[in-house]
Coordinates of C-alpha atoms and ligand atoms in Angstrom, one line a residue:
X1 CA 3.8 -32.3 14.0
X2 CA 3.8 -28.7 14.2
X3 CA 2.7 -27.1 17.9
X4 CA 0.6 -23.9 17.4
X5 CA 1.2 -22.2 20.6
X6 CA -1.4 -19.6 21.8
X7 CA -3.6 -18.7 24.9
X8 CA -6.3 -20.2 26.3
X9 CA -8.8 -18.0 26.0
X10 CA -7.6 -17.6 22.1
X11 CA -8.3 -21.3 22.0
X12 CA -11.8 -21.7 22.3
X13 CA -12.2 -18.5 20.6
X14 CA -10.4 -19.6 17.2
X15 CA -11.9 -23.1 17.7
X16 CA -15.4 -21.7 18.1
X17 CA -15.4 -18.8 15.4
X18 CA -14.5 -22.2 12.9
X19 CA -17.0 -24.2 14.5
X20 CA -19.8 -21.5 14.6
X21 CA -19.3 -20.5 10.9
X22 CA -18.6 -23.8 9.5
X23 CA -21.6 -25.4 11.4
X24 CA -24.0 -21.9 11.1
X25 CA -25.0 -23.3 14.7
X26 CA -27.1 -21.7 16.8
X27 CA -25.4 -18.4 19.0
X28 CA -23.4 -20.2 21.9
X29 CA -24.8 -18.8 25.2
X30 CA -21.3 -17.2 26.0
X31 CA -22.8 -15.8 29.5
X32 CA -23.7 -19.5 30.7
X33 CA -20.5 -20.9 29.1
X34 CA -18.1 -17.9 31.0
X35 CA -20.4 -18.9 34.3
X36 CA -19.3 -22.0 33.4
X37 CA -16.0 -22.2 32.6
X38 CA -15.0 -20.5 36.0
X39 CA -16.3 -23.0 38.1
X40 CA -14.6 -25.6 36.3
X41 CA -11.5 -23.3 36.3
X42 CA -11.8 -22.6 40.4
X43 CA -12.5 -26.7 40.8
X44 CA -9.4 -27.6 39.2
X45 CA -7.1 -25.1 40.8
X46 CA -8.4 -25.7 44.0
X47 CA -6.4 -29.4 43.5
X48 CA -3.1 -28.8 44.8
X49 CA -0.8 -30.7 41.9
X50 CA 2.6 -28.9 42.6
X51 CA 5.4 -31.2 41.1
X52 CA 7.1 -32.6 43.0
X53 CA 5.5 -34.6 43.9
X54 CA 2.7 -33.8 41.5
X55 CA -0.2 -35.9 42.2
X56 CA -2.0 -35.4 38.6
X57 CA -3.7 -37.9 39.1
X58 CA -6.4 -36.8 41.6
X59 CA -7.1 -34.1 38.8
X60 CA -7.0 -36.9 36.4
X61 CA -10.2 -38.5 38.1
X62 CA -11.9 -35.3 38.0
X63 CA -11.4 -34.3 34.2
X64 CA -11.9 -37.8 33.4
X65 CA -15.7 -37.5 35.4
X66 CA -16.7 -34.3 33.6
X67 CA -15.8 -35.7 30.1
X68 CA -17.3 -39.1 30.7
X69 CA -20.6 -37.4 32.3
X70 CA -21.5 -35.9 28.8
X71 CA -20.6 -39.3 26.9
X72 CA -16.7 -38.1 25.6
X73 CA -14.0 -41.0 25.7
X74 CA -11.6 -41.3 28.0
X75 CA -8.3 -42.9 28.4
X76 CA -6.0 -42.7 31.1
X77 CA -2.1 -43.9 30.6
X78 CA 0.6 -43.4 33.8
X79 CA 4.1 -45.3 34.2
X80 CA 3.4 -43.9 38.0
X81 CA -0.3 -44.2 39.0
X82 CA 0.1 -41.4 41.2
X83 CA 0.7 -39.3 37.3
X84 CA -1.6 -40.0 35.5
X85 CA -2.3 -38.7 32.0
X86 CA -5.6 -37.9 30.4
X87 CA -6.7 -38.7 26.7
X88 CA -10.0 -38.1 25.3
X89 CA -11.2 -37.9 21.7
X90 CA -14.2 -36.4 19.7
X91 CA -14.2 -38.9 16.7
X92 CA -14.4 -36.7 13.3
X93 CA -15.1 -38.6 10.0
X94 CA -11.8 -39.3 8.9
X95 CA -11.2 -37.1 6.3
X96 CA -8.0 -35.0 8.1
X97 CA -5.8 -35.8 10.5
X98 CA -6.3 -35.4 14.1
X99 CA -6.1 -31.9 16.2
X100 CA -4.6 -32.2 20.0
X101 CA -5.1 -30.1 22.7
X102 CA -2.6 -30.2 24.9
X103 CA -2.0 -28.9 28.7
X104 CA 0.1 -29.8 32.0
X105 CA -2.1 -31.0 34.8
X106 CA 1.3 -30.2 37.4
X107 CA 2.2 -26.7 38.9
X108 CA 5.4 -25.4 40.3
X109 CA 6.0 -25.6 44.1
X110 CA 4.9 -22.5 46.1
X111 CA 5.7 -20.5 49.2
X112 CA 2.3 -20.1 50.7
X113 CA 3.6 -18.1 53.3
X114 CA 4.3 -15.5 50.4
X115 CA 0.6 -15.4 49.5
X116 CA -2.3 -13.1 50.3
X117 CA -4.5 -15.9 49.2
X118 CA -4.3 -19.2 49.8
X119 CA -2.4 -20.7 46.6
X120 CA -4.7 -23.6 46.4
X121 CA -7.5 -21.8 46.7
X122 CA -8.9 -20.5 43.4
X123 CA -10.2 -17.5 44.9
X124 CA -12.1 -14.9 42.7
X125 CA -11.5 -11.7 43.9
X126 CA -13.3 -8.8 42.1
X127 CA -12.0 -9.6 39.0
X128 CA -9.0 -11.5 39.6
X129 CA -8.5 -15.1 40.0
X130 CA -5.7 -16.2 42.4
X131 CA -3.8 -19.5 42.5
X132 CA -0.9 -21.4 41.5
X133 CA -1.7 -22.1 37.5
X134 CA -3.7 -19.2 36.7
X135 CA -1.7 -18.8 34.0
X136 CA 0.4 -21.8 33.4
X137 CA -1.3 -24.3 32.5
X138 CA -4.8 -24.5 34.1
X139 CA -5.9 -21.7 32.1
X140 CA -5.5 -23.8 29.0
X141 CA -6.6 -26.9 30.6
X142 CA -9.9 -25.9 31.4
X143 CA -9.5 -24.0 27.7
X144 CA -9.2 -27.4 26.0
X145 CA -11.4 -29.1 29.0
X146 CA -14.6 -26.8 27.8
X147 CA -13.4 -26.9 23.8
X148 CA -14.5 -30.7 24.4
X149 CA -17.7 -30.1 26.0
X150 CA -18.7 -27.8 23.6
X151 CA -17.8 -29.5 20.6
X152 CA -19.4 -32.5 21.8
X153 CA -22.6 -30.6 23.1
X154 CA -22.8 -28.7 19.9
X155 CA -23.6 -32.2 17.6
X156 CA -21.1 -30.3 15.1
X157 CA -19.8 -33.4 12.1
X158 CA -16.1 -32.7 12.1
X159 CA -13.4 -33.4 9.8
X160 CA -11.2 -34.4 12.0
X161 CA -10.8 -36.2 15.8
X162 CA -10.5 -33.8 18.5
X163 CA -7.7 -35.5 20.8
X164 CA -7.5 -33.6 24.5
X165 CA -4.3 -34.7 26.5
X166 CA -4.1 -33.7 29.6
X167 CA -0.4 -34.1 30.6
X168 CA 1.9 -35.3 33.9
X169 CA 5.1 -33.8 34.7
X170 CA 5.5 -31.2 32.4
X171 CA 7.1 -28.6 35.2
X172 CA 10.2 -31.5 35.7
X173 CA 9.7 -35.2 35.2
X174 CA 8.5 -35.9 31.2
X175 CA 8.8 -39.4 31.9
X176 CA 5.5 -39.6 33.7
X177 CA 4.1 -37.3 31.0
X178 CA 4.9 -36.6 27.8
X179 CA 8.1 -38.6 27.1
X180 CA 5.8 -41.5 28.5
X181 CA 3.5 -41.3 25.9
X182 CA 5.2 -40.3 23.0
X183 CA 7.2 -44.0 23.8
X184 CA 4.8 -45.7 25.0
X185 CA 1.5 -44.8 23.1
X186 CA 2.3 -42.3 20.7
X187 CA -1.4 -43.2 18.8
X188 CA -3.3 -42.3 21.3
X189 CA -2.0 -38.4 20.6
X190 CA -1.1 -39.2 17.4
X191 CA -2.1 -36.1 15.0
X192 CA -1.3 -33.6 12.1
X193 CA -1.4 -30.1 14.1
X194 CA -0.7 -29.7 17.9
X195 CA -2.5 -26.6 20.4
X196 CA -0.6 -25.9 23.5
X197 CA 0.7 -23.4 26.1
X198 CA 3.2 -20.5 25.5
X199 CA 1.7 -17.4 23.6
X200 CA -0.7 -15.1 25.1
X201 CA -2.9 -12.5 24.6
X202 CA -1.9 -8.8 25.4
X203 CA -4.7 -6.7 26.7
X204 CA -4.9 -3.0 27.6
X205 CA -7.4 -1.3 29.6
X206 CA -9.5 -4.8 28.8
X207 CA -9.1 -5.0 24.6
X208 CA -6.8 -7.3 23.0
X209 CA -3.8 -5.5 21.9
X210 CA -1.9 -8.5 20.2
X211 CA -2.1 -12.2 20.1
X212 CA 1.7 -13.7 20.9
X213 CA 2.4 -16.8 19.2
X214 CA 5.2 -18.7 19.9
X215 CA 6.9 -21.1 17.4
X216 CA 9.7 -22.6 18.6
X217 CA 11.0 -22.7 22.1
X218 CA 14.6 -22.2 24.2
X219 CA 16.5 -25.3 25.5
X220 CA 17.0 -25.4 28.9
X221 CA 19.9 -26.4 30.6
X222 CA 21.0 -26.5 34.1
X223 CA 24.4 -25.6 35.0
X224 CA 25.7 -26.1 38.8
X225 CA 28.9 -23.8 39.7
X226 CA 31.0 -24.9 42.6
X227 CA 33.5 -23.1 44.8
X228 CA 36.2 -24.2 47.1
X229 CA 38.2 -21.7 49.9
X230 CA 40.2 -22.3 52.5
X231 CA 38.0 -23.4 55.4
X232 CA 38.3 -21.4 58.8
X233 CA 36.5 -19.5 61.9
X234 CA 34.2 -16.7 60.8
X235 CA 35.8 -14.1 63.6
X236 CA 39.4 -14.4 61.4
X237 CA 38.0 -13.2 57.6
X238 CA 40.4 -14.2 54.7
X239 CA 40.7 -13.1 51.4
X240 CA 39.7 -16.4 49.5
X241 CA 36.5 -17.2 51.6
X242 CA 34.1 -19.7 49.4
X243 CA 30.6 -17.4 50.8
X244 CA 32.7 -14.1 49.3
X245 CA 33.5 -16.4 46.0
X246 CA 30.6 -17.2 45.2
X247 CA 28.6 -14.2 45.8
X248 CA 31.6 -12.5 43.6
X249 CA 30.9 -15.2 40.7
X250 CA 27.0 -14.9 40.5
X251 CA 27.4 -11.1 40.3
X252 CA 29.8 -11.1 37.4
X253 CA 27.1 -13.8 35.9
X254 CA 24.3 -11.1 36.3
X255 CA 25.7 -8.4 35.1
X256 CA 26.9 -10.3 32.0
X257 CA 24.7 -9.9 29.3
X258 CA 24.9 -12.2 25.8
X259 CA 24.2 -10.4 22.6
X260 CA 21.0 -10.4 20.9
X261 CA 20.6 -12.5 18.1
X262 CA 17.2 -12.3 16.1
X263 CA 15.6 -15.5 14.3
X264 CA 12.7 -15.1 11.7
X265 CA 10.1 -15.2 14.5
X266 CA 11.5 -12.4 16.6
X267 CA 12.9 -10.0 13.9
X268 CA 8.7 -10.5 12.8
X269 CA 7.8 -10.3 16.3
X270 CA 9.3 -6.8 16.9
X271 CA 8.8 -5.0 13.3
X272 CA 4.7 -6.1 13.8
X273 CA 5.2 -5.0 17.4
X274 CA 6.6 -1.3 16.2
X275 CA 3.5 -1.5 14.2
X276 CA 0.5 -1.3 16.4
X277 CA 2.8 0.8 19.3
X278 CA 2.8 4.4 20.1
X279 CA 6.4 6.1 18.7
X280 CA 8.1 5.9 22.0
X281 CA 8.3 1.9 21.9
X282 CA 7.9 1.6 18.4
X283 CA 11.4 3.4 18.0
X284 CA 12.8 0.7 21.2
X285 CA 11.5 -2.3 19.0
X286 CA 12.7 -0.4 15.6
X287 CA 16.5 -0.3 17.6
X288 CA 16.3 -3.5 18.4
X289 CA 16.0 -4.8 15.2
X290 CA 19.5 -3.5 14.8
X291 CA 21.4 -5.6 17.1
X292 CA 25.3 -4.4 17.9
X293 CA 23.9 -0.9 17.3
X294 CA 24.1 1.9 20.8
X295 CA 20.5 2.2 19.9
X296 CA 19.8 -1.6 20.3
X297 CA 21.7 -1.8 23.4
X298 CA 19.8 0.9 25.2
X299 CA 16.6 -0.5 24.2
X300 CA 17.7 -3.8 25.2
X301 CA 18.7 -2.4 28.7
X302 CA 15.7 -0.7 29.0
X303 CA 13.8 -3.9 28.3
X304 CA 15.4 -5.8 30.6
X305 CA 13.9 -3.5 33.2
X306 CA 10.4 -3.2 32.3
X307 CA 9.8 -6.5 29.9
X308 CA 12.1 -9.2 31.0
X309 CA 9.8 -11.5 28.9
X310 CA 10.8 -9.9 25.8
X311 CA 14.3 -9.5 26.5
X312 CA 14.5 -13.2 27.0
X313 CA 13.4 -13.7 23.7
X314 CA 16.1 -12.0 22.3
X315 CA 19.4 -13.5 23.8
X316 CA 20.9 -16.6 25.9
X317 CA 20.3 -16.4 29.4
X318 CA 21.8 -17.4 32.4
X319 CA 19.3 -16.8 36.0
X320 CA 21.0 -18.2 39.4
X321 CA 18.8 -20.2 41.0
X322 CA 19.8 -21.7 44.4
X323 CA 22.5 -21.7 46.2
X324 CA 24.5 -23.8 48.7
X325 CA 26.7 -22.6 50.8
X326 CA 27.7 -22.5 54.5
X327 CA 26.3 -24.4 57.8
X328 CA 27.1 -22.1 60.8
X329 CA 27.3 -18.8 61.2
X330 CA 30.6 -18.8 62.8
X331 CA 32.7 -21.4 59.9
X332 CA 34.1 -20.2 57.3
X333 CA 32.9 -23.1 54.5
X334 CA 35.0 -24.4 52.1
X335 CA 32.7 -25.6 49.8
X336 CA 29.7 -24.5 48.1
X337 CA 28.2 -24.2 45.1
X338 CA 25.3 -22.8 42.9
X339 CA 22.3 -23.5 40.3
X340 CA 22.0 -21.7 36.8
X341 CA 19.6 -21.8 34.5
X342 CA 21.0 -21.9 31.3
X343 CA 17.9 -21.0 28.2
X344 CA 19.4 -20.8 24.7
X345 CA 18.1 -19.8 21.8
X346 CA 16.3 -22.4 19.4
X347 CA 19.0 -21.8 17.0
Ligands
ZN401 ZN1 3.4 -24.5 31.5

């Protein structure tokens, strides 16, 4: 099945310019359906699913009481019933095979110590929204939440069923979502095209500048590097200390940079990207479509610095992550050891 990856606010846009033209429906009310779908957006940030634990579930129960409210079915499927998953489905006429929406209920952990707001809060200020899963994934769960509602609402006769899944675990721990029901009940999300997180739309000074679509995606894998030394008493330094070793190891990782190597997507990617930009950047994505040249590796440099996104579409990457080392301040450890995440390219 081939996942379609775009934004969600490109989402309900692509599905409603179909809809709208196919259908020659009434004009939307976009102003009600905006007021709208930033309530639903503040409600469901404002429940705190950071995995671990996770917790979907409670989020579950309130997607599940919207949808059910205005008459859409609802299924919900959990191996943990603290994760639950959420399945609904707008039944088409048979005709093609089914579309799913797809978006992760969980959010990363968070340090709300390092927030202005509170992270859980969904708190609209001026124009900005902030809390954990503004932007991955609540944004296109309440995208694919309100595609449903207004699909439904709108009495439109479609092809196809409309299949929502509203996913555990996606941020660590597939087996309570998607690996759980692609074994277990791979019907109920059974279908020919799949919508999901990972492009995005680029705006500048508020118009849409380019729609990023992603087609494939890195593998991830983690890596764990481990030191020994010679254990001692911090007030005698010696030359093989583990703290010193390890330090020394993740800076030669960071400063080591592997090649860029273009597939089909990105060589497309940065020649349509030279396109639309002014000759400054055009001539950094134009370089980089060169790799091995000088050219290529200054703009890849440069890049690094002020788009890290895009540079990490272009190579393998290795990030340090954690690190565990010492447990006084006066002993010399002589063990430690640190986490890498290792991305590689799809190829
Ligand atoms: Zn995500």
């Amino acid at each position: 099945m081939p996942i379609i990856r775009i934004s969600g606010r490109l989402l309900i846009s692509i599905i409603f310019s179909f809809l709208f033209v196919s259908a020659n429906a009434a004009e939307a009310d976009w102003d009600l359906i905006n007021q709208e779908t930033l309530q639903r957006f503040q409600d469901m940030l404002r429940i705190d699913t950071s995995n671990p634990p996770g917790n979907e579930t409670v989020l579950v129960e309130q997607l599940a009481d919207i949808l059910t409210a205005e008459g859409i079915d609802v299924e919900i499927y959990s191996r943990d019933p603290a994760r639950a998953n959420l399945v609904a489905r707008l039944r088409g006429n048979g005709s093609k095979q089914p579309l799913l929406l797809m978006a992760h209920l969980d959010v990363v952990t968070v340090d709300p110590e390092k927030w202005s707001f509170p992270p859980f809060g969904g708190t609209l200020d001026d124009k900005w929204i902030y809390s954990r899963g503004v932007v991955d994934d609540k944004d296109n769960l309440v995208a694919s939440l309100m595609t449903m509602l207004l699909l439904e609402r709108s009495g439109v006769t479609l092809d196809r069923d409309v299949i929502f899944l509203a996913e555990a675990g996606e941020e660590g721990g597939v087996q309570w979502g998607i690996e759980f029901m692609t074994s277990e009940h791979p019907d109920a999300i059974d279908a020919q095209y799949c919508l999901a997180e990972g492009g995005s739309v680029t705006r500048e000074n508020g118009a849409a500048l380019f729609a990023g679509i992603q087609s494939g995606e890195k593998k991830r894998r983690t890596a764990v590097l481990n030191v020994t030394g010679v254990a001692g008493h911090g007030s005698v330094p010696t030359r093989n200390n583990a703290v010193v070793r390890l330090g020394q190891a993740i800076t030669a990782l960071a400063d080591w940079q592997e090649p860029v190597r273009l597939s089909d997507t990105t060589t497309t990617m940065l020649a349509r990207l030279a396109e639309i930009s002014p000759p400054e950047a055009a001539a950094r994505y134009r370089a980089l479509l060169n790799p091995g040249s000088r050219a290529a590796e200054e703009a890849m440099l440069w890049m690094l610095d002020n788009k890290p996104a895009t540079a990490a579409l272009l190579h393998n990457t290795v990030t340090p992550t954690i690190m565990n080392i010492g447990y006084r301040y006066n002993v010399i450890p002589s063990a430690g050891s640190a986490s890498l995440d290792v991305r590689l390219l799809p190829e």
